[in-house]
Each structure stands twice: as C-alpha cells, then as structure tokens.
PDB file of C-alpha atoms in Angstrom:
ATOM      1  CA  UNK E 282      -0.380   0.657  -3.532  1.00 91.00           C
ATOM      2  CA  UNK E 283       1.198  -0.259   0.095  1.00 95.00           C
ATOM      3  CA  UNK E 284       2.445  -3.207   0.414  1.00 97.00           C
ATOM      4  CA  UNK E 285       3.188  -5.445   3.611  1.00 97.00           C
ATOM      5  CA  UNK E 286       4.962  -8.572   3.867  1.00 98.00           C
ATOM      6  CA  UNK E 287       5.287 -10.746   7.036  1.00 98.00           C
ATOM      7  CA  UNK E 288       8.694 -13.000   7.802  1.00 97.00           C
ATOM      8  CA  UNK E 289       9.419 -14.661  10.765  1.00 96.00           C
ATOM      9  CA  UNK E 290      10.060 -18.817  11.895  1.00 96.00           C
ATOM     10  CA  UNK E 291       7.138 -21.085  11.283  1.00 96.00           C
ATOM     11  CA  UNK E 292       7.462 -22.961  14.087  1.00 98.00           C
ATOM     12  CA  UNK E 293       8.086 -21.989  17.551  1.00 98.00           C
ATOM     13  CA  UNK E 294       8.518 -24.035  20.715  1.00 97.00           C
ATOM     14  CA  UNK E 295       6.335 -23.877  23.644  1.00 97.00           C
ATOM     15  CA  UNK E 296       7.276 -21.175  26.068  1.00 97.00           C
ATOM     16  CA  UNK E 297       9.464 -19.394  23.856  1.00 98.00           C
ATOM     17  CA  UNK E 298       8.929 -16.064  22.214  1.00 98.00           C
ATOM     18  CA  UNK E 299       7.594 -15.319  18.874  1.00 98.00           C
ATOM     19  CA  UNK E 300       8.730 -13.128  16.972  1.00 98.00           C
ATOM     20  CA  UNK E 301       7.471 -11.769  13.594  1.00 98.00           C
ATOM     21  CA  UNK E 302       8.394  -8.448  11.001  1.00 98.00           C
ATOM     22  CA  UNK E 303       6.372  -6.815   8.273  1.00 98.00           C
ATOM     23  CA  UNK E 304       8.181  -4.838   6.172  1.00 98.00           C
ATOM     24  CA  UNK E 305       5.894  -2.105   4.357  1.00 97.00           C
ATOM     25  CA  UNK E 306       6.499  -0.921   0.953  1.00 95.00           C
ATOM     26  CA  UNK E 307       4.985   1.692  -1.585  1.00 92.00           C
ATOM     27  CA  UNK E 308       4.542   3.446   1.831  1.00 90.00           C
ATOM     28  CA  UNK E 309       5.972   5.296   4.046  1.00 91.00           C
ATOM     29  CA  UNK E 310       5.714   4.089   8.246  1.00 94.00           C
ATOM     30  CA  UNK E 311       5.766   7.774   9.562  1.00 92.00           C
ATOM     31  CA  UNK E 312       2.536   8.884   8.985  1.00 88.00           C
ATOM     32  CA  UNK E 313       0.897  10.431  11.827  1.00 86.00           C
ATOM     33  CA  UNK E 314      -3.091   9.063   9.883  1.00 89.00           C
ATOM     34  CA  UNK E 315      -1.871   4.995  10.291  1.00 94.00           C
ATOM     35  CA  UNK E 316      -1.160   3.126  12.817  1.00 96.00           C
ATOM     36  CA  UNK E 317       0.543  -0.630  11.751  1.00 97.00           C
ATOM     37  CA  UNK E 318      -1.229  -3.511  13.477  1.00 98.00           C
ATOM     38  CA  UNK E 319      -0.821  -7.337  13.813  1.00 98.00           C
ATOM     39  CA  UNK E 320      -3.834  -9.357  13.622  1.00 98.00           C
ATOM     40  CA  UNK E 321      -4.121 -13.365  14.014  1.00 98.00           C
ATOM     41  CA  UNK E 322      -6.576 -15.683  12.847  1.00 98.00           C
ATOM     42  CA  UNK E 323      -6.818 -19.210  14.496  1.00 97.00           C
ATOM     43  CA  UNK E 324      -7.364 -22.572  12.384  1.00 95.00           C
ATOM     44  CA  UNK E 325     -10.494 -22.647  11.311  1.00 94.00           C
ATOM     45  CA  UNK E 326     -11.534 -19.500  13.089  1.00 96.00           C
ATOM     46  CA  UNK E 327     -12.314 -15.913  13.086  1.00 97.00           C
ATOM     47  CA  UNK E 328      -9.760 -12.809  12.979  1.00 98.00           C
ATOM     48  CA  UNK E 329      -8.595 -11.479  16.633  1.00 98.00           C
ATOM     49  CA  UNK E 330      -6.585  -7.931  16.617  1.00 98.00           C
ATOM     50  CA  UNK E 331      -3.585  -8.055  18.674  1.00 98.00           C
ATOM     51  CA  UNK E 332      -2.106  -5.186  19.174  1.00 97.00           C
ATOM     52  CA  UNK E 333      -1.619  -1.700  16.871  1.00 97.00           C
ATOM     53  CA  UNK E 334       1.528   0.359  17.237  1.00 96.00           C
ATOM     54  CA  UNK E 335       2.384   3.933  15.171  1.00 96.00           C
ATOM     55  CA  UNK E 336       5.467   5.286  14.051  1.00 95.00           C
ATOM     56  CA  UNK E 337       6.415   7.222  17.678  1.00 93.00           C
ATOM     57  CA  UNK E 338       6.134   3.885  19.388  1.00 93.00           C
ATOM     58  CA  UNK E 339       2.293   4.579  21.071  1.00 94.00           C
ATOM     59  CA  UNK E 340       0.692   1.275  20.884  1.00 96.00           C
ATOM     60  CA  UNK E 341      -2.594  -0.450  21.866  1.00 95.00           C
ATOM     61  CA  UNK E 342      -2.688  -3.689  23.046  1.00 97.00           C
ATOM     62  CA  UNK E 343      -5.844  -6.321  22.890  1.00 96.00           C
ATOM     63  CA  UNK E 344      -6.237  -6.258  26.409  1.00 94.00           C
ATOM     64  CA  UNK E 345      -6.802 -10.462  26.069  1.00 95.00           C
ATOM     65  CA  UNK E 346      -2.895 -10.417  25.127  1.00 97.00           C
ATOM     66  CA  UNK E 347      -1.018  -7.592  26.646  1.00 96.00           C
ATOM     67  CA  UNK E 348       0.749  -9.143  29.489  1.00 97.00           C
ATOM     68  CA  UNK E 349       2.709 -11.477  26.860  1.00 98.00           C
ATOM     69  CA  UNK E 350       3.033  -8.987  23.763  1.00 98.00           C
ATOM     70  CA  UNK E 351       4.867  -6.007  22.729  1.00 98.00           C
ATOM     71  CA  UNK E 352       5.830  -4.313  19.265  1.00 98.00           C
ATOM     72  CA  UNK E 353       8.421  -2.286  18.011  1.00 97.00           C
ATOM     73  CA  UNK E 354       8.727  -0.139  15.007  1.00 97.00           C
ATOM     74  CA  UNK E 355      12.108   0.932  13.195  1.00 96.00           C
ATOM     75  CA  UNK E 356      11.099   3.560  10.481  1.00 94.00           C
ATOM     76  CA  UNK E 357      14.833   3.705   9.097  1.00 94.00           C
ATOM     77  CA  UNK E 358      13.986  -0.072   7.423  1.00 95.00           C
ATOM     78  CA  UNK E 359      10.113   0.762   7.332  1.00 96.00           C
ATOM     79  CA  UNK E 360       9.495  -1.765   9.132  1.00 97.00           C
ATOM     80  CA  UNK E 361       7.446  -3.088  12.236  1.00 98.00           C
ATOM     81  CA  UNK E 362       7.588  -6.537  15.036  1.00 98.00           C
ATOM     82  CA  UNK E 363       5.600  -8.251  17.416  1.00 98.00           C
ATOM     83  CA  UNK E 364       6.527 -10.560  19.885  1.00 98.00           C
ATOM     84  CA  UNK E 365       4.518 -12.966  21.958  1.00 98.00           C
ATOM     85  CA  UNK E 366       6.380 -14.128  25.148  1.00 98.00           C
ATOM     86  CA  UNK E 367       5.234 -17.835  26.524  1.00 98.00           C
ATOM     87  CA  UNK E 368       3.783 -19.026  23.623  1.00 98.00           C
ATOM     88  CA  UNK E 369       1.315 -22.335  23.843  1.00 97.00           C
ATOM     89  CA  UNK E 370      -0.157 -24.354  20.866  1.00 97.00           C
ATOM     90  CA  UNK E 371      -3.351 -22.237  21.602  1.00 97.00           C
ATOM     91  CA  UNK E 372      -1.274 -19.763  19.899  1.00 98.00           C
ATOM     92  CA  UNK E 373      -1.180 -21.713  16.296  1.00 98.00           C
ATOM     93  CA  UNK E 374      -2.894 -19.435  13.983  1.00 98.00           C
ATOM     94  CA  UNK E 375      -2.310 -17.494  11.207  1.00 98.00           C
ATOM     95  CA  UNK E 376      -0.349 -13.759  11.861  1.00 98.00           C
ATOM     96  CA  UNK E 377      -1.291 -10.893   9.178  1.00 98.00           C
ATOM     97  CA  UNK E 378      -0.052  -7.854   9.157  1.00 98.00           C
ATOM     98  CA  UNK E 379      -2.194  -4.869   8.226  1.00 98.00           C
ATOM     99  CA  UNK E 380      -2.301  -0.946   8.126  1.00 97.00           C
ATOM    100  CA  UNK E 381      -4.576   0.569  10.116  1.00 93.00           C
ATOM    101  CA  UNK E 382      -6.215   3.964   8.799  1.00 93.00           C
ATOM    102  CA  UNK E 383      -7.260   7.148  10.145  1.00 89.00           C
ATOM    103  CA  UNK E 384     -11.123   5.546  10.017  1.00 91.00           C
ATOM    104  CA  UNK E 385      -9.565   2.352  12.005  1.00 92.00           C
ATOM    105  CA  UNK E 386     -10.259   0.411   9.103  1.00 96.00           C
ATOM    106  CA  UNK E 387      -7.499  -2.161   7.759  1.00 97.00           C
ATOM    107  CA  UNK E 388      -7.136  -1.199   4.576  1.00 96.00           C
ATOM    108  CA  UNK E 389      -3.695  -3.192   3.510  1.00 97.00           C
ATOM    109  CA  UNK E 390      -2.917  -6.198   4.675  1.00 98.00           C
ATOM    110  CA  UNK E 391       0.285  -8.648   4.253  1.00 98.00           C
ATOM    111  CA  UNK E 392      -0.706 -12.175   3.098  1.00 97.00           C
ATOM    112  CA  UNK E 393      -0.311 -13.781   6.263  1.00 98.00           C
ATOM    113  CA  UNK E 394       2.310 -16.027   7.924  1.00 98.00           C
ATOM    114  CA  UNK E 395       1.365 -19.181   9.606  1.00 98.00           C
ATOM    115  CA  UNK E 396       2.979 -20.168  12.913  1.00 98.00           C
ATOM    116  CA  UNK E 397       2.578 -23.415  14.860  1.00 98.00           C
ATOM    117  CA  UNK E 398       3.451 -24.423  18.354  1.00 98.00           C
ATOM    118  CA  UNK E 399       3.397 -27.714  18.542  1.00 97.00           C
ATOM    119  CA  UNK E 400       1.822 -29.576  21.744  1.00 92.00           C
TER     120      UNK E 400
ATOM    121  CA  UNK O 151     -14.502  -3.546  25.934  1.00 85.00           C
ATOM    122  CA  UNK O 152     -17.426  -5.293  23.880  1.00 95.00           C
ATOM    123  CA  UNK O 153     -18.302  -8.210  21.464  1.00 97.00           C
ATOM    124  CA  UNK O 154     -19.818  -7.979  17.660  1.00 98.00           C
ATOM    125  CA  UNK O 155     -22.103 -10.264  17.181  1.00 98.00           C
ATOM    126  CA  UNK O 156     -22.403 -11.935  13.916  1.00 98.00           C
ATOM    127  CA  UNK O 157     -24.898 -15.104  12.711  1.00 98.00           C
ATOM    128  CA  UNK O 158     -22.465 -17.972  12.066  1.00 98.00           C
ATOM    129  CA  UNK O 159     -23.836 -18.398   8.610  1.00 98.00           C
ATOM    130  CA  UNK O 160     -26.568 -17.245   5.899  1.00 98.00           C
ATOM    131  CA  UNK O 161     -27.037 -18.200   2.435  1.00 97.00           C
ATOM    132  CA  UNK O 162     -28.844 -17.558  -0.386  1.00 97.00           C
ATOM    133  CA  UNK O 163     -29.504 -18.036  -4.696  1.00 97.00           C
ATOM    134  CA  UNK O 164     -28.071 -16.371  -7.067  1.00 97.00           C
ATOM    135  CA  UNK O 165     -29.604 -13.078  -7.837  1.00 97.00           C
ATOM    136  CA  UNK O 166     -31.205 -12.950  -4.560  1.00 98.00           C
ATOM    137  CA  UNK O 167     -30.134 -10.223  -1.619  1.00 98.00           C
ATOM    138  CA  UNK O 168     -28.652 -11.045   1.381  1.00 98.00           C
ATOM    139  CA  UNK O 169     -27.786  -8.961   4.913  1.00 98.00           C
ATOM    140  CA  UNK O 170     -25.750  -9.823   7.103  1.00 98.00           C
ATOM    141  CA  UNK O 171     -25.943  -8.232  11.175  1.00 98.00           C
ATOM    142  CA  UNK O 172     -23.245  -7.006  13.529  1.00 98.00           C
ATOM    143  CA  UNK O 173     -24.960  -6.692  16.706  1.00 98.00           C
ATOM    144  CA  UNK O 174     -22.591  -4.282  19.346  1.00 97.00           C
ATOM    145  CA  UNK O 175     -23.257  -5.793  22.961  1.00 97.00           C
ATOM    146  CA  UNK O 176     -22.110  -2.258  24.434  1.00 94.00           C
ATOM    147  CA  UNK O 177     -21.803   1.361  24.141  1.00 94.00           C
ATOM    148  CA  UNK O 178     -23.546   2.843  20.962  1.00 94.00           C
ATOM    149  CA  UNK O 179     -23.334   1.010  17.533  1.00 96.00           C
ATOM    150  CA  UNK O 180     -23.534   4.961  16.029  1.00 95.00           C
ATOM    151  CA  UNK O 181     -20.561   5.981  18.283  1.00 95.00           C
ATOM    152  CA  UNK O 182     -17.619   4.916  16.206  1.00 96.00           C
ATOM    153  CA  UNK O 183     -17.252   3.437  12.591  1.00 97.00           C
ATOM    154  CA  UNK O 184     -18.040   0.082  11.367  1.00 98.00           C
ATOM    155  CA  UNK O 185     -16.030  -1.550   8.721  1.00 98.00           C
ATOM    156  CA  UNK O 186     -16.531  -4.922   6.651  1.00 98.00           C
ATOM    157  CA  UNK O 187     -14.189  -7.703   5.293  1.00 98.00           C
ATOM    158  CA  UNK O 188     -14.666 -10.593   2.573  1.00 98.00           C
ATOM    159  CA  UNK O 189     -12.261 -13.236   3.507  1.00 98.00           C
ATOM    160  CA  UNK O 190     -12.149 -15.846   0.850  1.00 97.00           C
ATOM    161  CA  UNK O 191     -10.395 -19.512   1.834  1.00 93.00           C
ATOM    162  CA  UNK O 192      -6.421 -19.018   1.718  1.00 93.00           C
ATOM    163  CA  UNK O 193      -6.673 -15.615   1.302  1.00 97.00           C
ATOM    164  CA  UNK O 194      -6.293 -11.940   3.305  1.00 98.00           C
ATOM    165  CA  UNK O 195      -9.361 -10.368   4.289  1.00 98.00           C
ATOM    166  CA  UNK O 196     -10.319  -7.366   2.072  1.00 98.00           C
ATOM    167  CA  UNK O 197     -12.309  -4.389   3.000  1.00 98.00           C
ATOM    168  CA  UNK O 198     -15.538  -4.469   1.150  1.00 98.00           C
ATOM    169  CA  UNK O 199     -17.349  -1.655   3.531  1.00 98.00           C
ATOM    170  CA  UNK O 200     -15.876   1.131   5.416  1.00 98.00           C
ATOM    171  CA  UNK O 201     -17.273   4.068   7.192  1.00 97.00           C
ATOM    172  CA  UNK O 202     -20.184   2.399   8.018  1.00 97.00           C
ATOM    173  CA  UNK O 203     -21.521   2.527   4.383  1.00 98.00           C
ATOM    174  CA  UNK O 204     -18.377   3.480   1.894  1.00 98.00           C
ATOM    175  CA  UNK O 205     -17.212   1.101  -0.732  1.00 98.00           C
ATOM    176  CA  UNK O 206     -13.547   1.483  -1.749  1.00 97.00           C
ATOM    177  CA  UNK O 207     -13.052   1.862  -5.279  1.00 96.00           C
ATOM    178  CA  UNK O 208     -13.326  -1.634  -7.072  1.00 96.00           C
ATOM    179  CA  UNK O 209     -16.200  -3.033  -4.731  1.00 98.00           C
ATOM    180  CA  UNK O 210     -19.368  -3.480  -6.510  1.00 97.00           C
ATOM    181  CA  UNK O 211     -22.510  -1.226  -6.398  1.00 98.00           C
ATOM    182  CA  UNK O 212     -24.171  -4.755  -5.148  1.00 98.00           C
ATOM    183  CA  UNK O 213     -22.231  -4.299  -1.566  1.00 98.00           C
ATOM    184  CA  UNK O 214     -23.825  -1.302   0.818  1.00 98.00           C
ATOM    185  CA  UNK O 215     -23.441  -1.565   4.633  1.00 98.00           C
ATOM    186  CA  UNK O 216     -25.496   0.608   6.791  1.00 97.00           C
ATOM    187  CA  UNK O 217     -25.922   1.313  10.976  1.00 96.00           C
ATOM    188  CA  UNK O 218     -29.786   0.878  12.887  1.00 92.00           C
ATOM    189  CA  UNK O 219     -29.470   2.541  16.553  1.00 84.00           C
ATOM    190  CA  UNK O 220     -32.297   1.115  17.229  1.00 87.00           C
ATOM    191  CA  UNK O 221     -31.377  -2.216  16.726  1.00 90.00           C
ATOM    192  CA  UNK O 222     -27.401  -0.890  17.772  1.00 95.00           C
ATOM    193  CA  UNK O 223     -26.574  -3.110  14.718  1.00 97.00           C
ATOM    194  CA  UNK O 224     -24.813  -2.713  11.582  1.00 98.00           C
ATOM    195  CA  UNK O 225     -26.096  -4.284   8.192  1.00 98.00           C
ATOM    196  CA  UNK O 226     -24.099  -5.452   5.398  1.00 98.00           C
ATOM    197  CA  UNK O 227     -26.211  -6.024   2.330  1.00 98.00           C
ATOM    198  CA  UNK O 228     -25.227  -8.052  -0.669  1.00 98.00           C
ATOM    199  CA  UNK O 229     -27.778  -7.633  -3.717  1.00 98.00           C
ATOM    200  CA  UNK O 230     -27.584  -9.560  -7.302  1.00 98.00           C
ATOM    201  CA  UNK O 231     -26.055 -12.622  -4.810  1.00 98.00           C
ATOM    202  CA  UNK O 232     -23.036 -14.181  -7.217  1.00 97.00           C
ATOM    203  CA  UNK O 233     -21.372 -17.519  -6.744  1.00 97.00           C
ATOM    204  CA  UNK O 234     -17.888 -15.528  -6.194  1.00 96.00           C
ATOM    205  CA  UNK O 235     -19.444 -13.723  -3.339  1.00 97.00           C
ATOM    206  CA  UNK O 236     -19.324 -16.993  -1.363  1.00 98.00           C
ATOM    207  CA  UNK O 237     -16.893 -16.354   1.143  1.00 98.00           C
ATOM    208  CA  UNK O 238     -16.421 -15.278   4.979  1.00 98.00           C
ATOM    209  CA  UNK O 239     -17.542 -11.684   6.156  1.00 98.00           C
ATOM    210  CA  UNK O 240     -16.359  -9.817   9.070  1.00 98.00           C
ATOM    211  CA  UNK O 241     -17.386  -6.588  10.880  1.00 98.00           C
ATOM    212  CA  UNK O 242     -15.368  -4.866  12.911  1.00 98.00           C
ATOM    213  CA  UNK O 243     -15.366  -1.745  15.186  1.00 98.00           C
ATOM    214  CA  UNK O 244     -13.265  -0.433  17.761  1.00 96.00           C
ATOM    215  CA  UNK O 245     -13.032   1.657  20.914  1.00 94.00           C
ATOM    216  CA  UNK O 246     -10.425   3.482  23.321  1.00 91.00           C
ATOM    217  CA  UNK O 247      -9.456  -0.185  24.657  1.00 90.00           C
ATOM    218  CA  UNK O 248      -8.649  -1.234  21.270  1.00 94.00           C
ATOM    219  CA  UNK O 249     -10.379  -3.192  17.903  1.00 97.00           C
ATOM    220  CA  UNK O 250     -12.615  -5.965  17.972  1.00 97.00           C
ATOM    221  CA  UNK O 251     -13.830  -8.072  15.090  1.00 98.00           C
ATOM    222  CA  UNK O 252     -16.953  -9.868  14.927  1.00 98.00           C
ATOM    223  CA  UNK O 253     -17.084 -13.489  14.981  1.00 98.00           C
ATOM    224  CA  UNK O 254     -17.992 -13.569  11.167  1.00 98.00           C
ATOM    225  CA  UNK O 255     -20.513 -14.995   9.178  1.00 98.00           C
ATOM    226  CA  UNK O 256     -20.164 -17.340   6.166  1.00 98.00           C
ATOM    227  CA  UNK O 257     -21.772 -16.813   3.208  1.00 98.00           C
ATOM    228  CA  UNK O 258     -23.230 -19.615   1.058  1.00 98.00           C
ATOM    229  CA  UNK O 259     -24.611 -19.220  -2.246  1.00 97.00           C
ATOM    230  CA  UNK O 260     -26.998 -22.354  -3.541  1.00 91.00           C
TER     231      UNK O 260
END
C-alpha cells in the first residue's frame, strides 16, 4: 500500500515562499502510469488541485496558480516539493499530497499538512 | 478549462437512496473519466468511485456512480443510506489544462 507523508513549516509569513515535501513509501516515484500531485483545501472549503508533476520533471500547473508555483521531484529520496512564491493569508488551507493514476484519479493521498499565513 | 458543478448539500434517512450530480459546464461529460471522493471531517478524501462507475476494492456494493450525456452530468448514487455515510463528496474530472474538482456536496443523513 503507497504511502505519502507531507512535512514542511506550519506557518509561513506573508510574501515568502512555501515550501512543502511528500515523501512516498511502499512505492516507487518512477513510474511512467503516476504522476505525484499537490492538492489544497481551504478552511472550511472544497479541494483545489494545484499542480501534478511525474518522475522526468513534466508538470501541469492549475492555471489559477502557475505564475507563483513550481515542483520538483528527486527520485533518489522518492520524494517530491512544491513551492508557492508570494504567499497571502488567502493561501491558509490545508496541503495534501496525493498520487495521481493512469485514470487521473487520486488514489493515495498523504494526511494533509496545514499551513497558515497569518494577516 | 471548466467548472463541476455540485448541489451544496442533500440528505436523506437511513435506508433510503441518495444521488448526488456533477454537472460539467464545458466540453463533453463522456470525454474523459469522472472520479468520486468521501471526505469525512479531519480526514483525507478517499476514492469511493473511479472510472466513472468502478468501486475500488473495500467500497460497498451500496456506492455506484454513473455518466448521462444528455444531461453532461455524472451521478453518484448511495443506496441502503447509513449514518457513517454522512460525510463530504467530491467529483472530479480533468482535461489537457489540468484537474478540477467539483465544489462538493455534503451529505446529511436524518
């Protein structure tokens, strides 16, 4: 059963960068089927995909977010990261991590890290 | 891109069946796959319909999901309602620009 796990600060200041990892386990990263995707949740509110990225580094970006995100992958740690430059409080939410399957479905997902940006 | 469009809420009794719609403001409902998530408070969403109408292994019978291109919706049913279905459900679809989620529905049971 893959596992994902999300780590990164809980707090963030406004304007600076966020920056988050999830580490996958009982699973391997380099598999050309998956793609590894970040997906946020607001207080209170509903679930907004961020951005996807694969193994060779092709990624797809919610086009809402791209000008202030990017993700990286390093398959020696099986891991991937996300950052989100210029961060505001509207950016408070929840950030899961999930795998994303060859039917685009999100089939594991990492328990979910909350990060706030205070006002 | 486009929007899924899902009623805020719906409820129902015990026993009794409920369906929930995913409405696709663009582009063909039919054209690409339609997947469904139970998100219970504090928790990760889980995957309760994928494929349009597959239930992974573990998901009761009581859960089917289907797709009307006439309506260019998607349906997920719940049957035999149960207070632990009581929780929030999300469709979600994608397209060359990327994924989109619906704006999910809660479920109450009385």
């Amino acid at each position: 059963q893959v596992q994902l796990q999300e780590s990164g600060p809980g707090l963030v200041k406004p304007s600076q960068t966020l920056s988050l990892t999830c580490v996958v386990s009982a699973g391997s990263i380099d598999s050309d089927n998956n793609y590894w995707s970040w997906i946020r949740q607001l207080p209170g509110k509903g679930l907004e995909w961020i951005g996807s990225i694969q193994y060779s580094g092709t990624t797809h970006y919610n086009p809402s977010l791209k000008s202030r995100v990017s993700m990286s992958v390093d398959t020696s740690k099986n891991r991937f990261s996300l950052r989100v430059s210029s961060v505001t409080a509207a950016d408070t939410a929840t950030y899961y991590c999930a795998r994303d399957n060859s039917f685009v479905n999100f089939d594991f997902w990492g328990h979910g890290t909350l990060v706030t940006v205070p006002s | 891109n486009f929007i899924l469009t899902q009623p805020h809420s719906v409820s129902g009794s015990p026993g009794e069946t409920v369906t929930i719609s995913c409405t696709r403001s663009s582009g063909s409902i039919a054209s690409t796959y339609v997947h469904w998530y139970q998100q219970r408070p504090g928790n990760a969403p889980t995957t309760v319909i994928y494929a349009d109408d597959q239930r992974p292994s573990g998901v009761p019978v009581r859960f089917s999901g289907s797709v009307g291109s006439s309506s260019n919706s998607a349906f997920l049913s719940i049957s035999g309602l149960e207070t632990g279905d009581e929780a929030d459900y999300y469709c979600q679809s994608y397209d060359t620009t990327g994924r989109v989620f619906g704006g999910g529905t809660k479920l109450t049971v009385l």
